[in-house]
Structure formats: C-alpha cells, structure tokens
Amino acid sequence: MGRAPCCDKAIVKKGPWSPEEDAKLKAYIEENGTGGNWIALPHKIGLKRCGKSCRLRWLNYLRPDIKRGGFTEEEDQRICSLYISIGSRWSIIAAQLPGRTDNDVKNYWNTKLQKKLFGKRKEPPLHLNHVPTLPASALERMHLQGLLSSPFSFCSNPEPWPNHQPPGDRSILPSISTDSTHQAGFQMRSGILKSESASTRGEVERSALAFHSASTGGSLSVETSTSSFDAVTADLQADELDDLLYCNHSSSFAGHQEHELAGLDCCREVFREKESTDWWIVDGFEDESTMVSWDSASALGSQEYDV
DNA sequence: AAGTGAGACAACCGCGACTGT
DNA sequence: CACAGTCGCGGTTGTCTCACT
C-alpha cells in the first residue's frame, strides 16, 4: 500500500496550463489569497487541476513578483557560491535572488551554469571517480572547491546558515528576503537530532569540516548571530568564481590541482575513519556542512543544544 | 521544406516534514 | 501518541522552440 494520492488522477487535468486556467487561478488568488489550502483551491474555482499543480503554477509562473529574463552575472556568482556552500537547496538559493523561483534556479543551474563551470564534459573529473560513494552534487561541489584557491573554504566559515534561531522561532529573519513567499519557503525544519548514513550528500562537507576541525586543534565555533548569507558568499573568492564563469579557467584549474588533491586526500582519510565516528547535527543547522563530530563537540561549550 | 537534435523551460512525481485532530 | 491531510522541496520527465543539416 502506497500513500493515497492527493487528488483523483482520473479527473485532474495534466500538462500545460491554458490562458483561461491561468486567468482563473490568478484572479482568485489575487482576490482571496490561497486560503491556506491548495488542495481545496481548484475545487473552489472549478479548475480540474491538482492542488499541488495550482501551487506550483502560482509560485513559478503567475506570481506577480516573478522576474523574467536572463540571469545576471551577479546572480550567476551568487548561485554558484551558494551551491558550493549549501548544495542543491534550490529554495534557499532562490530566496537569495529576488524574483527568482527555485525551479528557475534549478533549471538554470542544470542547463547553463553547470556547463559553464564544468565545461561540456558530463563525467566528473577523472580523479573524482575514485570516490564512488559520493553523490554527483557532492562531487561537483568538491570539484568547484578545488577550482577555487581555498579548498573547503566554506568550512572556515562558522556560520553556514544565515542565522540560527532557537526552536520555536523557526522563521528566518526578514533581512534574508522581504518577499513573503520566500520567507514562507524559509521555514526551518526542526530536527533535534539526525543521524545520517555515510553515503548521503553531506559526506564531503562533513569530511571537510572534520578535517578543518582536526587541523585547528579540534576547536570549532558554532555561532548563533543573525548575519545573512552574505557571510557565506563573502567567503568564496568572487573574482575566482568570475574566472570560472566567464573566462577560460583551464589555467586556473591546473593551478589548483595540488590543492584539490590535498583536499581529496583529507576526505579519504576521514572516510576511513567514519566507521568509528558519530556524526550529528544540532537543531536548526540542517545543512550538513554544519555538522560536527564528537571530536569537536566540546567546543560547543555554552550552547545548549537539545541532543 | 522536412527531419533531427539540443537547449530551455514547464510541469509532474515522490517523499519527508509539518500540523491539526 | 497515532494518524491523516497538507505543504514544500528536490529530482526527473515532458514539451516546446529553434538552429542546423
């Protein structure tokens, strides 16, 4: 028995939306709002569409604040920086780009940016094939980190998330985005304690962080201030990203091979030890890059995390 | 002009998380 | 606490457009 479908697939219409359907949906939402229930909405306005489909159509296409047209260089850089920092959290990345939707950003990454950064080649760099358990996105990010001059630079940033708020106050501060829809998408998910298998996409980040932690004598600070994602992106060298995105980066790549391989070595080292290490994260720090090992846990000190 | 392939964009699907009862 | 309904997300697939042969 699978989960019950959210709507009757025999009745709902699928495929591209007609202008009439768009007009109906748009007019209703502009006048009445979504009513807090997408599933019921299509019935109210006589649309033979799934509620999820209506939601998607509104968020990705009909919403008045949608920005059309090509992405700017600044947006490119921002997407890349954030992708390197947090991975394929498209909704979060999109929230940093006013008027852009997660679908937009995701499509743009998949069709354009990925090619810009990695070239036409589909397979990962040869040496990365030696880490077969890593998911593609993690490999990509590893590769990008290698292309920049400071491998795993994001792990030197104590604040990979825009801010951390205590449980019970999960909404991200307005400074991140003034757009209400985006803010809604920023609802931080609670998760007091997560344990993840070693093969999840956060593998690289955890390894990197553990490496960083070890190399700094096990000290690791996790702060709870309220600065924005700018702190993350500032950590990546904008000019280097610019090189990767808009210039021939072959020379840059060659120059960083050594760094990259060194970074991989540290990962492999950590992978060998992962069996004996318990990985954990604290509430509100959903991103794997913020995970810390027990080795560095003592540094959390005064933080009262519900573990 | 017709066929074809690639690229861009739109939409769907499945799943985990959240919320109310 | 359990359960059902709903939301939101990320991955994937489908469709359309356009350039090229």
Coordinates of C-alpha atoms (C1' of nucleotides) in Angstrom, one line a residue:
Chain A
M1 CA 0.0 0.0 0.0
G2 CA 1.5 3.3 -1.0
R3 CA 0.4 6.7 0.1
A4 CA -3.0 7.9 -1.0
P5 CA -2.8 10.2 -4.0
C6 CA -3.6 13.8 -3.2
C7 CA -6.2 14.0 -5.9
D8 CA -8.1 11.8 -8.3
K9 CA -5.7 11.3 -11.2
A10 CA -8.6 10.2 -13.4
I11 CA -10.2 13.6 -13.1
V12 CA -7.4 16.1 -12.8
K13 CA -6.1 17.6 -16.0
K14 CA -2.3 17.4 -16.6
G15 CA 0.1 19.1 -18.9
P16 CA 0.5 22.8 -19.9
W17 CA -1.9 25.4 -18.4
S18 CA -4.2 27.2 -20.7
P19 CA -4.5 31.0 -20.5
E20 CA -8.1 30.6 -19.2
E21 CA -6.9 28.4 -16.3
D22 CA -4.1 30.8 -15.6
A23 CA -6.6 33.7 -15.5
K24 CA -8.9 31.8 -13.2
L25 CA -6.2 30.9 -10.7
K26 CA -4.6 34.3 -10.8
A27 CA -7.8 36.2 -10.4
Y28 CA -8.9 34.0 -7.5
I29 CA -5.7 34.2 -5.6
E30 CA -5.3 37.9 -6.1
E31 CA -8.7 38.5 -4.7
N32 CA -8.9 35.8 -2.0
G33 CA -5.5 34.6 -1.4
T34 CA -4.7 30.9 -1.3
G35 CA -7.0 30.3 1.7
G36 CA -4.2 28.2 3.2
N37 CA -5.4 25.1 1.4
W38 CA -4.1 24.4 -2.0
I39 CA -5.8 21.1 -2.2
A40 CA -9.3 22.6 -1.9
L41 CA -8.5 25.6 -4.0
P42 CA -9.0 24.1 -7.5
H43 CA -12.4 22.8 -6.4
K44 CA -13.5 26.2 -5.2
I45 CA -12.7 27.8 -8.6
G46 CA -13.7 24.9 -10.8
L47 CA -10.3 24.0 -12.0
K48 CA -9.7 20.4 -12.9
R49 CA -6.2 20.6 -11.6
C50 CA -4.4 19.1 -8.7
G51 CA -3.8 21.5 -5.8
K52 CA -0.1 20.9 -6.0
S53 CA -0.2 21.8 -9.6
C54 CA -2.0 25.0 -8.8
R55 CA 0.5 25.9 -6.1
L56 CA 3.4 25.3 -8.5
R57 CA 1.8 27.3 -11.3
W58 CA 1.3 30.2 -9.0
L59 CA 4.7 30.1 -7.4
N60 CA 6.6 29.5 -10.5
Y61 CA 4.7 31.5 -13.1
L62 CA 1.7 33.5 -12.1
R63 CA 3.1 35.3 -9.0
P64 CA 3.3 39.0 -9.8
D65 CA 6.9 39.4 -8.5
I66 CA 8.4 36.9 -10.8
K67 CA 11.5 38.2 -12.5
R68 CA 11.7 37.2 -16.2
G69 CA 14.7 37.3 -18.4
G70 CA 18.2 36.1 -18.3
F71 CA 20.3 35.8 -15.1
T72 CA 22.8 38.5 -14.5
E73 CA 26.5 37.8 -13.8
E74 CA 25.9 38.7 -10.2
E75 CA 23.1 36.2 -9.9
D76 CA 25.3 33.6 -11.6
Q77 CA 28.0 34.2 -9.0
R78 CA 25.6 34.1 -6.2
I79 CA 24.1 30.8 -7.3
C80 CA 27.5 29.3 -7.6
S81 CA 28.7 30.5 -4.3
L82 CA 25.6 29.2 -2.6
Y83 CA 25.6 25.9 -4.4
I84 CA 29.2 25.4 -3.3
S85 CA 28.2 26.3 0.2
I86 CA 24.9 24.5 0.7
G87 CA 24.4 22.3 -2.3
S88 CA 21.2 21.8 -4.1
R89 CA 19.0 23.7 -1.7
W90 CA 17.3 25.5 -4.5
S91 CA 14.6 27.1 -2.5
I92 CA 17.1 28.6 -0.2
I93 CA 19.3 29.7 -3.1
A94 CA 16.3 31.2 -4.9
A95 CA 15.3 33.1 -1.7
Q96 CA 18.6 35.0 -2.1
L97 CA 17.7 36.1 -5.6
P98 CA 14.6 38.3 -5.5
G99 CA 12.1 37.4 -8.2
R100 CA 13.6 34.1 -9.0
T101 CA 12.0 30.8 -8.2
D102 CA 13.6 27.6 -7.1
N103 CA 12.5 26.0 -10.3
D104 CA 14.1 28.8 -12.3
V105 CA 17.4 28.5 -10.4
K106 CA 17.4 24.7 -10.6
N107 CA 16.8 24.7 -14.4
Y108 CA 19.3 27.4 -14.9
W109 CA 21.9 25.5 -13.0
N110 CA 21.2 22.3 -14.8
T111 CA 21.2 23.8 -18.2
K112 CA 23.6 26.6 -18.1
L113 CA 25.7 27.1 -15.0
Q114 CA 26.8 23.5 -14.7
K115 CA 28.1 23.6 -18.2
K116 CA 29.8 26.9 -17.7
L117 CA 31.6 25.6 -14.7
F118 CA 32.4 22.1 -15.8
G119 CA 32.5 22.5 -19.5
K120 CA 30.7 20.2 -21.9
R121 CA 32.1 17.1 -20.2
K122 CA 29.5 15.1 -18.5
E123 CA 31.5 12.8 -16.3
P124 CA 33.2 14.2 -13.2
P125 CA 36.9 14.9 -13.2
L126 CA 38.8 11.7 -13.5
H127 CA 40.3 11.6 -10.1
L128 CA 36.9 12.1 -8.5
N129 CA 35.9 8.8 -9.8
H130 CA 37.9 7.3 -7.0
V131 CA 35.2 8.3 -4.5
P132 CA 32.4 6.2 -5.9
T133 CA 30.0 6.5 -3.0
L134 CA 29.7 10.3 -3.3
P135 CA 26.6 11.7 -5.0
A136 CA 27.1 13.7 -8.1
S137 CA 26.2 17.0 -6.4
A138 CA 28.8 16.5 -3.7
L139 CA 31.4 15.6 -6.3
E140 CA 30.6 18.8 -8.2
R141 CA 30.9 20.9 -5.1
M142 CA 34.2 19.2 -4.3
H143 CA 35.4 19.9 -7.7
L144 CA 34.3 23.6 -7.5
Q145 CA 36.0 23.9 -4.2
G146 CA 39.1 22.6 -5.8
L147 CA 38.9 25.1 -8.6
L148 CA 38.9 27.9 -6.1
S149 CA 42.1 28.6 -4.3
S150 CA 41.0 27.7 -0.8
P151 CA 39.6 24.2 -0.8
F152 CA 36.7 23.8 1.7
S153 CA 36.8 27.5 2.4
F154 CA 33.2 27.2 3.5
C155 CA 34.2 25.2 6.5
S156 CA 36.2 28.0 7.8
N157 CA 33.1 30.0 8.0
P158 CA 31.5 29.4 11.3
E159 CA 28.1 30.3 10.0
P160 CA 27.0 28.4 7.0
W161 CA 23.4 29.2 7.7
P162 CA 22.1 32.7 7.6
N163 CA 21.2 32.5 11.2
H164 CA 20.2 30.2 13.8
Q165 CA 17.2 30.8 15.9
P166 CA 16.1 28.8 18.9
P167 CA 13.5 26.1 18.4
G168 CA 10.1 27.6 18.4
D169 CA 11.1 30.6 16.4
R170 CA 11.9 29.0 13.2
S171 CA 11.2 31.7 10.7
I172 CA 14.3 33.3 9.1
L173 CA 14.8 36.9 9.7
P174 CA 13.3 39.4 7.2
S175 CA 16.8 40.5 6.3
I176 CA 17.1 37.5 4.2
S177 CA 14.3 38.3 2.0
T178 CA 11.4 40.7 2.3
D179 CA 9.4 38.6 0.0
S180 CA 6.6 36.9 1.9
T181 CA 6.5 33.9 -0.3
H182 CA 10.2 33.4 0.0
Q183 CA 10.0 33.8 3.7
A184 CA 7.4 31.1 3.8
G185 CA 9.9 28.9 2.0
F186 CA 12.4 29.6 4.7
Q187 CA 10.6 27.7 7.4
M188 CA 13.4 26.0 9.0
R189 CA 12.6 22.4 9.7
S190 CA 13.1 21.2 13.1
G191 CA 15.2 18.1 13.6
I192 CA 16.5 17.7 17.1
L193 CA 18.9 15.0 16.2
K194 CA 19.6 13.5 12.9
S195 CA 21.9 10.7 12.1
E196 CA 22.7 10.1 8.5
S197 CA 24.3 7.3 6.6
A198 CA 27.8 7.9 5.4
S199 CA 26.6 7.9 1.8
T200 CA 24.4 11.0 2.0
R201 CA 25.2 14.0 0.0
G202 CA 26.7 15.7 3.0
E203 CA 29.6 13.4 3.1
V204 CA 32.0 15.8 1.6
E205 CA 31.0 18.7 3.9
R206 CA 31.2 16.6 7.0
S207 CA 34.6 15.3 6.0
A208 CA 35.8 18.7 5.2
L209 CA 34.6 20.1 8.4
A210 CA 36.1 17.3 10.4
F211 CA 39.3 17.9 8.6
H212 CA 39.1 21.6 9.4
S213 CA 38.3 20.8 12.9
A214 CA 41.2 18.5 13.3
S215 CA 43.6 20.8 11.7
T216 CA 42.7 23.6 14.0
G217 CA 43.2 21.6 17.1
G218 CA 39.6 20.5 17.4
S219 CA 38.3 23.9 18.0
L220 CA 35.2 24.7 16.2
S221 CA 32.8 27.5 16.9
V222 CA 29.1 27.5 16.1
E223 CA 27.7 30.9 16.5
T224 CA 24.2 32.0 16.6
S225 CA 24.3 35.5 15.4
T226 CA 22.0 36.9 12.8
S227 CA 24.0 37.9 9.8
S228 CA 22.8 36.9 6.4
F229 CA 24.1 34.5 3.7
D230 CA 26.4 37.2 2.6
A231 CA 28.8 35.8 5.2
V232 CA 28.9 32.6 3.3
T233 CA 29.3 34.0 -0.1
A234 CA 31.9 36.5 1.0
D235 CA 34.0 33.6 2.0
L236 CA 34.3 32.5 -1.6
Q237 CA 36.5 34.5 -3.8
A238 CA 34.3 36.4 -6.1
D239 CA 37.0 37.0 -8.7
E240 CA 37.8 33.4 -8.9
L241 CA 34.2 32.5 -9.4
D242 CA 34.1 35.1 -12.0
D243 CA 37.1 33.5 -13.7
L244 CA 35.3 30.1 -13.7
L245 CA 32.1 31.5 -15.0
Y246 CA 33.2 33.9 -17.6
C247 CA 36.8 33.2 -18.5
N248 CA 38.8 30.2 -19.7
H249 CA 39.5 28.5 -16.5
S250 CA 41.9 25.8 -17.6
S251 CA 44.9 27.5 -16.3
S252 CA 43.2 28.3 -13.1
F253 CA 42.2 24.6 -12.8
A254 CA 45.8 23.4 -13.3
G255 CA 47.0 25.8 -10.7
H256 CA 44.7 24.3 -8.1
Q257 CA 45.2 20.7 -8.8
E258 CA 47.5 20.3 -5.9
H259 CA 45.1 21.9 -3.5
E260 CA 42.3 19.8 -4.8
L261 CA 44.1 16.6 -4.5
A262 CA 45.2 17.5 -1.0
G263 CA 41.6 18.2 -0.2
L264 CA 40.6 14.8 -1.5
D265 CA 43.3 13.1 0.5
C266 CA 41.9 14.6 3.6
C267 CA 38.5 13.3 2.7
R268 CA 39.7 9.9 2.0
E269 CA 41.4 9.9 5.4
V270 CA 38.2 10.9 7.0
F271 CA 36.2 8.3 5.1
R272 CA 38.4 5.7 6.5
E273 CA 37.7 6.8 10.0
K274 CA 34.0 7.4 9.5
E275 CA 33.0 4.0 10.9
S276 CA 34.1 5.0 14.3
T277 CA 32.8 8.5 14.3
D278 CA 29.3 9.5 15.2
W279 CA 28.1 12.4 13.2
W280 CA 25.4 14.6 14.4
I281 CA 23.9 18.0 13.9
V282 CA 22.1 20.4 16.1
D283 CA 18.7 21.8 15.7
G284 CA 18.4 24.4 13.1
F285 CA 21.6 23.5 11.4
E286 CA 20.1 21.3 8.9
D287 CA 22.8 21.8 6.4
E288 CA 25.3 19.0 6.5
S289 CA 28.2 21.4 6.3
T290 CA 27.4 22.5 9.8
M291 CA 27.8 19.0 11.2
V292 CA 30.4 18.5 13.7
S293 CA 32.0 15.3 15.0
W294 CA 32.2 14.4 18.6
D295 CA 35.8 15.4 18.4
S296 CA 34.8 19.0 18.1
A297 CA 31.7 18.8 20.2
S298 CA 33.3 20.1 23.3
A299 CA 33.9 23.4 21.6
L300 CA 30.1 24.0 21.5
G301 CA 30.5 24.7 25.2
S302 CA 27.9 27.0 26.3
Q303 CA 25.5 26.2 23.6
E304 CA 22.5 24.4 25.0
Y305 CA 21.5 22.1 22.2
D306 CA 18.8 19.6 22.7
V307 CA 20.8 16.5 21.9
Chain B
dA1 C1' 10.7 22.1 -46.7
dA2 C1' 11.3 18.3 -43.6
dG3 C1' 13.8 15.9 -40.2
dT4 C1' 16.6 15.9 -36.1
dG5 C1' 19.0 17.1 -32.1
dA6 C1' 20.0 20.3 -28.3
dG7 C1' 18.6 23.6 -25.2
dA8 C1' 15.3 25.9 -22.3
dC9 C1' 11.5 25.9 -19.6
dA10 C1' 7.3 24.0 -17.5
dA11 C1' 5.2 20.5 -15.1
dC12 C1' 4.9 16.2 -12.6
dC13 C1' 6.2 12.9 -9.0
dG14 C1' 7.5 11.0 -4.7
dC15 C1' 8.9 11.7 -0.3
dG16 C1' 9.9 13.9 4.2
dA17 C1' 8.2 17.3 7.3
dC18 C1' 4.7 19.7 9.4
dT19 C1' 0.1 20.4 11.5
dG20 C1' -4.3 19.6 13.3
dT21 C1' -7.4 16.3 15.4
Chain C
dC1 C1' 0.8 9.3 20.7
dA2 C1' -1.1 8.0 16.3
dC3 C1' -2.9 9.2 12.2
dA4 C1' -4.5 11.7 8.1
dG5 C1' -4.2 15.7 5.4
dT6 C1' -1.4 19.1 3.5
dC7 C1' 2.8 21.6 2.3
dG8 C1' 7.2 22.2 0.4
dC9 C1' 11.2 20.5 -1.7
dG10 C1' 14.4 18.3 -5.0
dG11 C1' 14.8 15.2 -8.8
dT12 C1' 13.1 13.9 -13.0
dT13 C1' 10.5 14.0 -17.1
dG14 C1' 7.8 16.1 -20.7
dT15 C1' 7.1 19.6 -24.1
dC16 C1' 8.2 23.4 -26.9
dT17 C1' 11.3 26.1 -29.7
dC18 C1' 15.0 26.9 -32.6
dA19 C1' 19.2 26.1 -35.0
dC20 C1' 21.3 23.1 -38.1
dT21 C1' 21.6 19.7 -41.7

